[in-house]
Structures are given as C-alpha cells and as structure tokens.
C-alpha cells in the first residue's frame, strides 16, 4: 500500500522510505488493454487501506481543515463569479448520512500520489491521511481519472468485492466536493505566488476543462511544477 519505511528520526522529524521506480499508473489506466487491471490494482489497494485499524486519537478528515484554511486565505481575493458560485454550492452541500463505517483513508488519492511499481499500486504522500468515509478516496481517484458512472460502479465493485446496484449518493456528493476543494486550494496557491486575482472578464466557457489541461500537460505546454503564468495558468 505504501513504500516500506527504512528509517525514522523522530527528533529531526525525518522519514526515509525505500526507493520505488514509477512504471506509469496513468499510462496503465489510459491503455484500454490494461485499464481493467489498473482499476483492479487501485481498488484493491484502497480496500486494504480501508481495512486497517484506525489509529488511536486520530483526528477528523483533512477536507474540513483545508476548507477552513483555504477560505480564510482567499478572503478579499478577487475570484471569478462562476468559480465562487460553483465551489460554494459544492462545499456547502450536505451529504446524505454515511452508511459505511469510517475508515483510515488516504484523503489525497490523486495520480501524483498513485505509483505503479510494475506489480502493485502504492500510495505516496500520507500527510492528509486520517479517518473518513471510504467512498471519499474512491471519489477522489474517480475525479482525477475522469471515470464515468459505469467505471465508478466498477471501481466500487472491485473495492467492495461485491457488485453495487447503483452509485451511492455520498460518492456523487464527494465527486462534486473534491474538485471544488482542489480549486480553492489552487486559488490559494495562485494568490501566494502573487497572482492578482480575477479581472471580471473570466467566463466558464473560456476556462479549459480537466481533459484539456491533461492534454496540455502531456504535450509539455503546462508544467505544474513551475509557477510561471504561461505554464500553469
């Protein structure tokens, strides 16, 4: 589920883990011939994570604290109207009651934290890990892999080792919440990097969709590791 820890230095708050060569999980999923296998790997890995016992004294899930911190950090920052309206709707939506036991969750299952070593899918960056509805992790990877409803059902079936009759309402709610949370986090980062904020000319139609951003990343036109506006705006 994660790289083996080789050494821990508590005084220096340092952890050394084994080196893992990334064999390309996104490529494994993008290939129609290996897509089912990729879903099976990530669904099985998340199932094993959610089966772990909760740590004693573990806090609440990271989403709530990220909302609070990002909201405060964006106070007074000019935001596009469509962005503000859409994120507010998703962030204030009341999810239906949870019908699953709260489980130890990774809480940040985006493709940069999902590593395929040639045999297994490992999860990196556990800073946000903590108790949560297990459907949250499934919704997160569904968002970033742009899974349609049928593939979401398949992922849940792999995770639960049982076929679901319909998509759970809470997963659909998480699937709306997670992009809005990520959008607010990235707006916060943009402000921290010195961006002036919205000018009032922005429209939803002029904003690239996630699929287009992925295409730009593959072509090298967008590099998320750099702060230059031409590269990551």
PDB file of C-alpha atoms in Angstrom:
ATOM      1  CA  UNK A   1       0.000   0.000   0.000  1.00  0.00           C
ATOM      2  CA  UNK A   2       2.960   2.326   0.570  1.00  0.00           C
ATOM      3  CA  UNK A   3       6.755   2.249   0.260  1.00  0.00           C
ATOM      4  CA  UNK A   4       8.467   0.444   3.119  1.00  0.00           C
ATOM      5  CA  UNK A   5       9.842   2.760   5.808  1.00  0.00           C
ATOM      6  CA  UNK A   6      13.582   2.202   6.110  1.00  0.00           C
ATOM      7  CA  UNK A   7      14.486   4.682   8.847  1.00  0.00           C
ATOM      8  CA  UNK A   8      12.737   7.136  11.185  1.00  0.00           C
ATOM      9  CA  UNK A   9      14.421  10.019  13.011  1.00  0.00           C
ATOM     10  CA  UNK A  10      11.760  11.419  15.326  1.00  0.00           C
ATOM     11  CA  UNK A  11      13.993  14.205  16.670  1.00  0.00           C
ATOM     12  CA  UNK A  12      14.543  15.546  13.153  1.00  0.00           C
ATOM     13  CA  UNK A  13      11.006  14.651  12.043  1.00  0.00           C
ATOM     14  CA  UNK A  14      12.512  12.752   9.126  1.00  0.00           C
ATOM     15  CA  UNK A  15      11.462   9.507   7.461  1.00  0.00           C
ATOM     16  CA  UNK A  16      13.391   7.577   4.842  1.00  0.00           C
ATOM     17  CA  UNK A  17      11.431   5.154   2.670  1.00  0.00           C
ATOM     18  CA  UNK A  18      12.561   2.687   0.066  1.00  0.00           C
ATOM     19  CA  UNK A  19      13.076   3.926  -3.492  1.00  0.00           C
ATOM     20  CA  UNK A  20      10.251   2.955  -5.841  1.00  0.00           C
ATOM     21  CA  UNK A  21      10.510   3.229  -9.618  1.00  0.00           C
ATOM     22  CA  UNK A  22       7.288   4.602 -11.093  1.00  0.00           C
ATOM     23  CA  UNK A  23       6.249   2.429 -14.040  1.00  0.00           C
ATOM     24  CA  UNK A  24       3.384   4.701 -15.066  1.00  0.00           C
ATOM     25  CA  UNK A  25      -0.006   4.152 -13.441  1.00  0.00           C
ATOM     26  CA  UNK A  26      -1.703   6.804 -15.589  1.00  0.00           C
ATOM     27  CA  UNK A  27      -0.370   5.146 -18.731  1.00  0.00           C
ATOM     28  CA  UNK A  28      -1.546   1.773 -17.445  1.00  0.00           C
ATOM     29  CA  UNK A  29      -5.029   3.184 -16.961  1.00  0.00           C
ATOM     30  CA  UNK A  30      -5.064   5.110 -20.249  1.00  0.00           C
ATOM     31  CA  UNK A  31      -4.389   1.949 -22.263  1.00  0.00           C
ATOM     32  CA  UNK A  32      -7.748   0.220 -22.944  1.00  0.00           C
ATOM     33  CA  UNK A  33      -5.993  -3.157 -22.876  1.00  0.00           C
ATOM     34  CA  UNK A  34      -4.749  -2.638 -19.297  1.00  0.00           C
ATOM     35  CA  UNK A  35      -7.449  -0.312 -17.909  1.00  0.00           C
ATOM     36  CA  UNK A  36      -9.358  -3.021 -16.064  1.00  0.00           C
ATOM     37  CA  UNK A  37      -6.134  -4.221 -14.458  1.00  0.00           C
ATOM     38  CA  UNK A  38      -5.288  -0.669 -13.377  1.00  0.00           C
ATOM     39  CA  UNK A  39      -8.733  -0.290 -11.765  1.00  0.00           C
ATOM     40  CA  UNK A  40      -8.289  -3.631 -10.015  1.00  0.00           C
ATOM     41  CA  UNK A  41      -4.918  -2.545  -8.612  1.00  0.00           C
ATOM     42  CA  UNK A  42      -6.055   0.803  -7.262  1.00  0.00           C
ATOM     43  CA  UNK A  43      -9.387  -0.561  -5.987  1.00  0.00           C
ATOM     44  CA  UNK A  44      -7.631  -3.423  -4.214  1.00  0.00           C
ATOM     45  CA  UNK A  45      -5.020  -1.127  -2.705  1.00  0.00           C
ATOM     46  CA  UNK A  46      -7.673   1.224  -1.332  1.00  0.00           C
ATOM     47  CA  UNK A  47      -9.614  -1.745   0.043  1.00  0.00           C
ATOM     48  CA  UNK A  48      -6.528  -2.800   2.029  1.00  0.00           C
ATOM     49  CA  UNK A  49      -6.024   0.754   3.298  1.00  0.00           C
ATOM     50  CA  UNK A  50      -9.630   0.979   4.482  1.00  0.00           C
ATOM     51  CA  UNK A  51      -9.339  -2.363   6.267  1.00  0.00           C
ATOM     52  CA  UNK A  52      -6.556  -1.073   8.535  1.00  0.00           C
ATOM     53  CA  UNK A  53      -7.447  -0.209  12.149  1.00  0.00           C
ATOM     54  CA  UNK A  54      -7.907   3.464  12.913  1.00  0.00           C
ATOM     55  CA  UNK A  55      -5.014   4.979  14.896  1.00  0.00           C
ATOM     56  CA  UNK A  56      -5.895   5.872  18.480  1.00  0.00           C
ATOM     57  CA  UNK A  57      -6.713   9.553  18.788  1.00  0.00           C
ATOM     58  CA  UNK A  58      -6.803  10.152  15.031  1.00  0.00           C
ATOM     59  CA  UNK A  59      -8.336  13.498  14.065  1.00  0.00           C
ATOM     60  CA  UNK A  60     -11.031  14.292  11.551  1.00  0.00           C
ATOM     61  CA  UNK A  61     -10.514  14.115   7.802  1.00  0.00           C
ATOM     62  CA  UNK A  62      -8.311  16.698   6.097  1.00  0.00           C
ATOM     63  CA  UNK A  63     -11.041  18.091   3.841  1.00  0.00           C
ATOM     64  CA  UNK A  64     -12.642  20.110   6.616  1.00  0.00           C
ATOM     65  CA  UNK A  65      -9.379  21.758   7.690  1.00  0.00           C
ATOM     66  CA  UNK A  66      -8.458  22.504   4.070  1.00  0.00           C
ATOM     67  CA  UNK A  67     -11.800  24.233   3.539  1.00  0.00           C
ATOM     68  CA  UNK A  68     -11.289  26.389   6.607  1.00  0.00           C
ATOM     69  CA  UNK A  69      -7.715  27.334   5.739  1.00  0.00           C
ATOM     70  CA  UNK A  70      -8.404  27.971   2.051  1.00  0.00           C
ATOM     71  CA  UNK A  71     -11.493  30.070   2.814  1.00  0.00           C
ATOM     72  CA  UNK A  72      -9.530  32.279   5.188  1.00  0.00           C
ATOM     73  CA  UNK A  73      -6.626  32.549   2.745  1.00  0.00           C
ATOM     74  CA  UNK A  74      -8.941  33.687  -0.073  1.00  0.00           C
ATOM     75  CA  UNK A  75     -10.618  36.428   1.942  1.00  0.00           C
ATOM     76  CA  UNK A  76     -10.530  39.594  -0.181  1.00  0.00           C
ATOM     77  CA  UNK A  77      -9.026  37.797  -3.196  1.00  0.00           C
ATOM     78  CA  UNK A  78     -10.967  38.544  -6.431  1.00  0.00           C
ATOM     79  CA  UNK A  79     -12.479  35.276  -7.664  1.00  0.00           C
ATOM     80  CA  UNK A  80     -14.338  34.571 -10.923  1.00  0.00           C
ATOM     81  CA  UNK A  81     -18.087  34.681 -10.264  1.00  0.00           C
ATOM     82  CA  UNK A  82     -18.691  31.236 -11.782  1.00  0.00           C
ATOM     83  CA  UNK A  83     -15.888  29.788  -9.644  1.00  0.00           C
ATOM     84  CA  UNK A  84     -17.231  31.264  -6.422  1.00  0.00           C
ATOM     85  CA  UNK A  85     -20.808  30.143  -7.096  1.00  0.00           C
ATOM     86  CA  UNK A  86     -19.885  26.600  -8.145  1.00  0.00           C
ATOM     87  CA  UNK A  87     -17.465  25.960  -5.296  1.00  0.00           C
ATOM     88  CA  UNK A  88     -19.803  27.405  -2.700  1.00  0.00           C
ATOM     89  CA  UNK A  89     -22.619  25.101  -3.846  1.00  0.00           C
ATOM     90  CA  UNK A  90     -20.394  22.031  -3.612  1.00  0.00           C
ATOM     91  CA  UNK A  91     -18.672  22.971  -0.371  1.00  0.00           C
ATOM     92  CA  UNK A  92     -21.914  23.748   1.466  1.00  0.00           C
ATOM     93  CA  UNK A  93     -23.858  20.747   0.151  1.00  0.00           C
ATOM     94  CA  UNK A  94     -24.985  18.452   2.942  1.00  0.00           C
ATOM     95  CA  UNK A  95     -24.101  14.858   2.070  1.00  0.00           C
ATOM     96  CA  UNK A  96     -26.573  12.102   2.874  1.00  0.00           C
ATOM     97  CA  UNK A  97     -25.883  10.069   6.030  1.00  0.00           C
ATOM     98  CA  UNK A  98     -22.885   7.768   5.824  1.00  0.00           C
ATOM     99  CA  UNK A  99     -23.897   4.120   5.675  1.00  0.00           C
ATOM    100  CA  UNK A 100     -20.333   2.805   5.848  1.00  0.00           C
ATOM    101  CA  UNK A 101     -18.002   2.549   8.797  1.00  0.00           C
ATOM    102  CA  UNK A 102     -15.488   5.393   8.980  1.00  0.00           C
ATOM    103  CA  UNK A 103     -12.115   4.032   7.921  1.00  0.00           C
ATOM    104  CA  UNK A 104      -8.489   5.034   7.765  1.00  0.00           C
ATOM    105  CA  UNK A 105      -8.301   6.921   4.466  1.00  0.00           C
ATOM    106  CA  UNK A 106      -5.530   8.422   2.366  1.00  0.00           C
ATOM    107  CA  UNK A 107      -7.635  11.533   1.587  1.00  0.00           C
ATOM    108  CA  UNK A 108      -5.486  12.681  -1.336  1.00  0.00           C
ATOM    109  CA  UNK A 109      -5.716   9.959  -3.978  1.00  0.00           C
ATOM    110  CA  UNK A 110      -4.629  11.985  -6.998  1.00  0.00           C
ATOM    111  CA  UNK A 111      -2.473  10.465  -9.765  1.00  0.00           C
ATOM    112  CA  UNK A 112       0.734  12.084  -8.475  1.00  0.00           C
ATOM    113  CA  UNK A 113       0.324  10.044  -5.275  1.00  0.00           C
ATOM    114  CA  UNK A 114      -0.550   6.771  -7.043  1.00  0.00           C
ATOM    115  CA  UNK A 115       2.556   4.864  -8.121  1.00  0.00           C
ATOM    116  CA  UNK A 116       2.663   1.642 -10.119  1.00  0.00           C
ATOM    117  CA  UNK A 117       5.857  -0.296  -9.416  1.00  0.00           C
ATOM    118  CA  UNK A 118       5.254  -2.943 -12.068  1.00  0.00           C
ATOM    119  CA  UNK A 119       3.293  -5.238  -9.781  1.00  0.00           C
ATOM    120  CA  UNK A 120       1.340  -3.178  -7.260  1.00  0.00           C
ATOM    121  CA  UNK A 121      -0.158   0.265  -6.795  1.00  0.00           C
ATOM    122  CA  UNK A 122       1.434   2.152  -3.902  1.00  0.00           C
ATOM    123  CA  UNK A 123       0.167   5.360  -2.316  1.00  0.00           C
ATOM    124  CA  UNK A 124       2.578   8.208  -1.596  1.00  0.00           C
ATOM    125  CA  UNK A 125       2.184  11.390   0.485  1.00  0.00           C
ATOM    126  CA  UNK A 126       0.135  10.408   3.533  1.00  0.00           C
ATOM    127  CA  UNK A 127       0.107  13.884   5.100  1.00  0.00           C
ATOM    128  CA  UNK A 128      -3.665  14.137   4.723  1.00  0.00           C
ATOM    129  CA  UNK A 129      -4.334  10.587   5.944  1.00  0.00           C
ATOM    130  CA  UNK A 130      -6.959  10.086   8.641  1.00  0.00           C
ATOM    131  CA  UNK A 131     -10.475   8.860   9.385  1.00  0.00           C
ATOM    132  CA  UNK A 132     -13.032   9.408   6.647  1.00  0.00           C
ATOM    133  CA  UNK A 133     -15.824   7.851   4.669  1.00  0.00           C
ATOM    134  CA  UNK A 134     -14.014   5.274   2.465  1.00  0.00           C
ATOM    135  CA  UNK A 135     -16.057   6.468  -0.505  1.00  0.00           C
ATOM    136  CA  UNK A 136     -14.076   9.723  -0.360  1.00  0.00           C
ATOM    137  CA  UNK A 137     -10.892   8.018  -1.610  1.00  0.00           C
ATOM    138  CA  UNK A 138     -12.830   6.264  -4.368  1.00  0.00           C
ATOM    139  CA  UNK A 139     -14.456   9.530  -5.433  1.00  0.00           C
ATOM    140  CA  UNK A 140     -11.069  11.285  -5.484  1.00  0.00           C
ATOM    141  CA  UNK A 141      -9.415   8.875  -7.899  1.00  0.00           C
ATOM    142  CA  UNK A 142     -12.640   8.820  -9.951  1.00  0.00           C
ATOM    143  CA  UNK A 143     -12.433  12.609 -10.334  1.00  0.00           C
ATOM    144  CA  UNK A 144      -8.801  12.686 -11.398  1.00  0.00           C
ATOM    145  CA  UNK A 145      -9.122   9.715 -13.770  1.00  0.00           C
ATOM    146  CA  UNK A 146     -12.379  11.196 -15.123  1.00  0.00           C
ATOM    147  CA  UNK A 147     -14.287   7.963 -14.568  1.00  0.00           C
ATOM    148  CA  UNK A 148     -17.826   7.872 -15.894  1.00  0.00           C
ATOM    149  CA  UNK A 149     -20.650   6.400 -13.808  1.00  0.00           C
ATOM    150  CA  UNK A 150     -20.155   2.888 -15.201  1.00  0.00           C
ATOM    151  CA  UNK A 151     -16.444   2.900 -14.362  1.00  0.00           C
ATOM    152  CA  UNK A 152     -17.190   4.332 -10.913  1.00  0.00           C
ATOM    153  CA  UNK A 153     -19.524   1.405 -10.321  1.00  0.00           C
ATOM    154  CA  UNK A 154     -16.800  -0.974 -11.453  1.00  0.00           C
ATOM    155  CA  UNK A 155     -14.277   0.632  -9.079  1.00  0.00           C
ATOM    156  CA  UNK A 156     -16.690   0.335  -6.143  1.00  0.00           C
ATOM    157  CA  UNK A 157     -17.398  -3.302  -7.039  1.00  0.00           C
ATOM    158  CA  UNK A 158     -13.665  -4.055  -7.002  1.00  0.00           C
ATOM    159  CA  UNK A 159     -13.225  -2.229  -3.700  1.00  0.00           C
ATOM    160  CA  UNK A 160     -16.247  -3.884  -2.040  1.00  0.00           C
ATOM    161  CA  UNK A 161     -15.735  -7.242  -3.749  1.00  0.00           C
ATOM    162  CA  UNK A 162     -19.466  -7.064  -4.494  1.00  0.00           C
ATOM    163  CA  UNK A 163     -21.463  -5.514  -7.318  1.00  0.00           C
ATOM    164  CA  UNK A 164     -23.269  -2.293  -6.390  1.00  0.00           C
ATOM    165  CA  UNK A 165     -26.806  -1.783  -7.667  1.00  0.00           C
ATOM    166  CA  UNK A 166     -26.327   1.966  -8.114  1.00  0.00           C
ATOM    167  CA  UNK A 167     -23.789   4.663  -7.366  1.00  0.00           C
ATOM    168  CA  UNK A 168     -24.035   5.693  -3.699  1.00  0.00           C
ATOM    169  CA  UNK A 169     -25.406   9.192  -3.219  1.00  0.00           C
ATOM    170  CA  UNK A 170     -22.477  10.040  -0.930  1.00  0.00           C
ATOM    171  CA  UNK A 171     -19.974   9.176  -3.660  1.00  0.00           C
ATOM    172  CA  UNK A 172     -21.758  11.554  -6.024  1.00  0.00           C
ATOM    173  CA  UNK A 173     -21.616  14.227  -3.338  1.00  0.00           C
ATOM    174  CA  UNK A 174     -17.885  13.630  -2.763  1.00  0.00           C
ATOM    175  CA  UNK A 175     -17.379  13.757  -6.531  1.00  0.00           C
ATOM    176  CA  UNK A 176     -18.748  17.309  -6.543  1.00  0.00           C
ATOM    177  CA  UNK A 177     -16.944  18.350  -3.367  1.00  0.00           C
ATOM    178  CA  UNK A 178     -13.422  17.228  -4.259  1.00  0.00           C
ATOM    179  CA  UNK A 179     -12.958  19.336  -7.439  1.00  0.00           C
ATOM    180  CA  UNK A 180     -14.287  22.379  -5.580  1.00  0.00           C
ATOM    181  CA  UNK A 181     -11.902  21.801  -2.698  1.00  0.00           C
ATOM    182  CA  UNK A 182      -8.975  21.373  -5.104  1.00  0.00           C
ATOM    183  CA  UNK A 183      -9.986  24.548  -6.956  1.00  0.00           C
ATOM    184  CA  UNK A 184      -9.913  26.553  -3.745  1.00  0.00           C
ATOM    185  CA  UNK A 185      -6.541  25.093  -2.773  1.00  0.00           C
ATOM    186  CA  UNK A 186      -5.050  26.049  -6.141  1.00  0.00           C
ATOM    187  CA  UNK A 187      -6.577  29.535  -5.956  1.00  0.00           C
ATOM    188  CA  UNK A 188      -4.853  29.871  -2.598  1.00  0.00           C
ATOM    189  CA  UNK A 189      -1.547  28.814  -4.156  1.00  0.00           C
ATOM    190  CA  UNK A 190      -2.046  31.285  -7.019  1.00  0.00           C
ATOM    191  CA  UNK A 191      -2.556  34.112  -4.545  1.00  0.00           C
ATOM    192  CA  UNK A 192       0.503  33.036  -2.577  1.00  0.00           C
ATOM    193  CA  UNK A 193       2.524  33.179  -5.822  1.00  0.00           C
ATOM    194  CA  UNK A 194       1.450  36.764  -6.377  1.00  0.00           C
ATOM    195  CA  UNK A 195      -1.481  36.393  -8.785  1.00  0.00           C
ATOM    196  CA  UNK A 196      -3.691  39.493  -8.785  1.00  0.00           C
ATOM    197  CA  UNK A 197      -6.931  37.508  -8.933  1.00  0.00           C
ATOM    198  CA  UNK A 198      -9.926  37.714 -11.246  1.00  0.00           C
ATOM    199  CA  UNK A 199     -10.396  40.707 -13.518  1.00  0.00           C
ATOM    200  CA  UNK A 200     -14.091  40.193 -14.177  1.00  0.00           C
ATOM    201  CA  UNK A 201     -13.561  39.071 -17.771  1.00  0.00           C
ATOM    202  CA  UNK A 202     -13.363  35.366 -16.968  1.00  0.00           C
ATOM    203  CA  UNK A 203     -16.140  33.067 -18.161  1.00  0.00           C
ATOM    204  CA  UNK A 204     -16.774  29.383 -17.716  1.00  0.00           C
ATOM    205  CA  UNK A 205     -16.623  28.928 -21.495  1.00  0.00           C
ATOM    206  CA  UNK A 206     -13.077  30.347 -21.636  1.00  0.00           C
ATOM    207  CA  UNK A 207     -11.823  28.067 -18.868  1.00  0.00           C
ATOM    208  CA  UNK A 208     -10.168  24.825 -20.062  1.00  0.00           C
ATOM    209  CA  UNK A 209     -11.707  21.591 -18.838  1.00  0.00           C
ATOM    210  CA  UNK A 210      -9.680  18.998 -16.954  1.00  0.00           C
ATOM    211  CA  UNK A 211      -9.289  16.843 -20.065  1.00  0.00           C
ATOM    212  CA  UNK A 212      -7.774  19.766 -21.970  1.00  0.00           C
ATOM    213  CA  UNK A 213      -5.382  20.500 -19.096  1.00  0.00           C
ATOM    214  CA  UNK A 214      -4.259  16.858 -19.192  1.00  0.00           C
ATOM    215  CA  UNK A 215      -3.597  17.179 -22.925  1.00  0.00           C
ATOM    216  CA  UNK A 216      -1.513  20.310 -22.336  1.00  0.00           C
ATOM    217  CA  UNK A 217       0.455  18.530 -19.615  1.00  0.00           C
ATOM    218  CA  UNK A 218       1.189  15.602 -21.928  1.00  0.00           C
ATOM    219  CA  UNK A 219       2.393  17.971 -24.653  1.00  0.00           C
ATOM    220  CA  UNK A 220       4.550  19.949 -22.230  1.00  0.00           C
ATOM    221  CA  UNK A 221       2.539  23.161 -22.666  1.00  0.00           C
ATOM    222  CA  UNK A 222       1.595  23.076 -18.965  1.00  0.00           C
ATOM    223  CA  UNK A 223       4.082  22.186 -16.252  1.00  0.00           C
ATOM    224  CA  UNK A 224       2.536  22.117 -12.778  1.00  0.00           C
ATOM    225  CA  UNK A 225       5.996  22.098 -11.203  1.00  0.00           C
ATOM    226  CA  UNK A 226       6.637  25.696 -12.273  1.00  0.00           C
ATOM    227  CA  UNK A 227       4.960  28.915 -11.130  1.00  0.00           C
ATOM    228  CA  UNK A 228       5.231  30.794 -14.439  1.00  0.00           C
ATOM    229  CA  UNK A 229       1.781  32.061 -15.546  1.00  0.00           C
ATOM    230  CA  UNK A 230       2.286  30.931 -19.153  1.00  0.00           C
ATOM    231  CA  UNK A 231       2.937  27.415 -17.918  1.00  0.00           C
ATOM    232  CA  UNK A 232       0.347  26.876 -15.239  1.00  0.00           C
ATOM    233  CA  UNK A 233      -2.431  29.466 -15.644  1.00  0.00           C
TER     234      UNK A 233
END
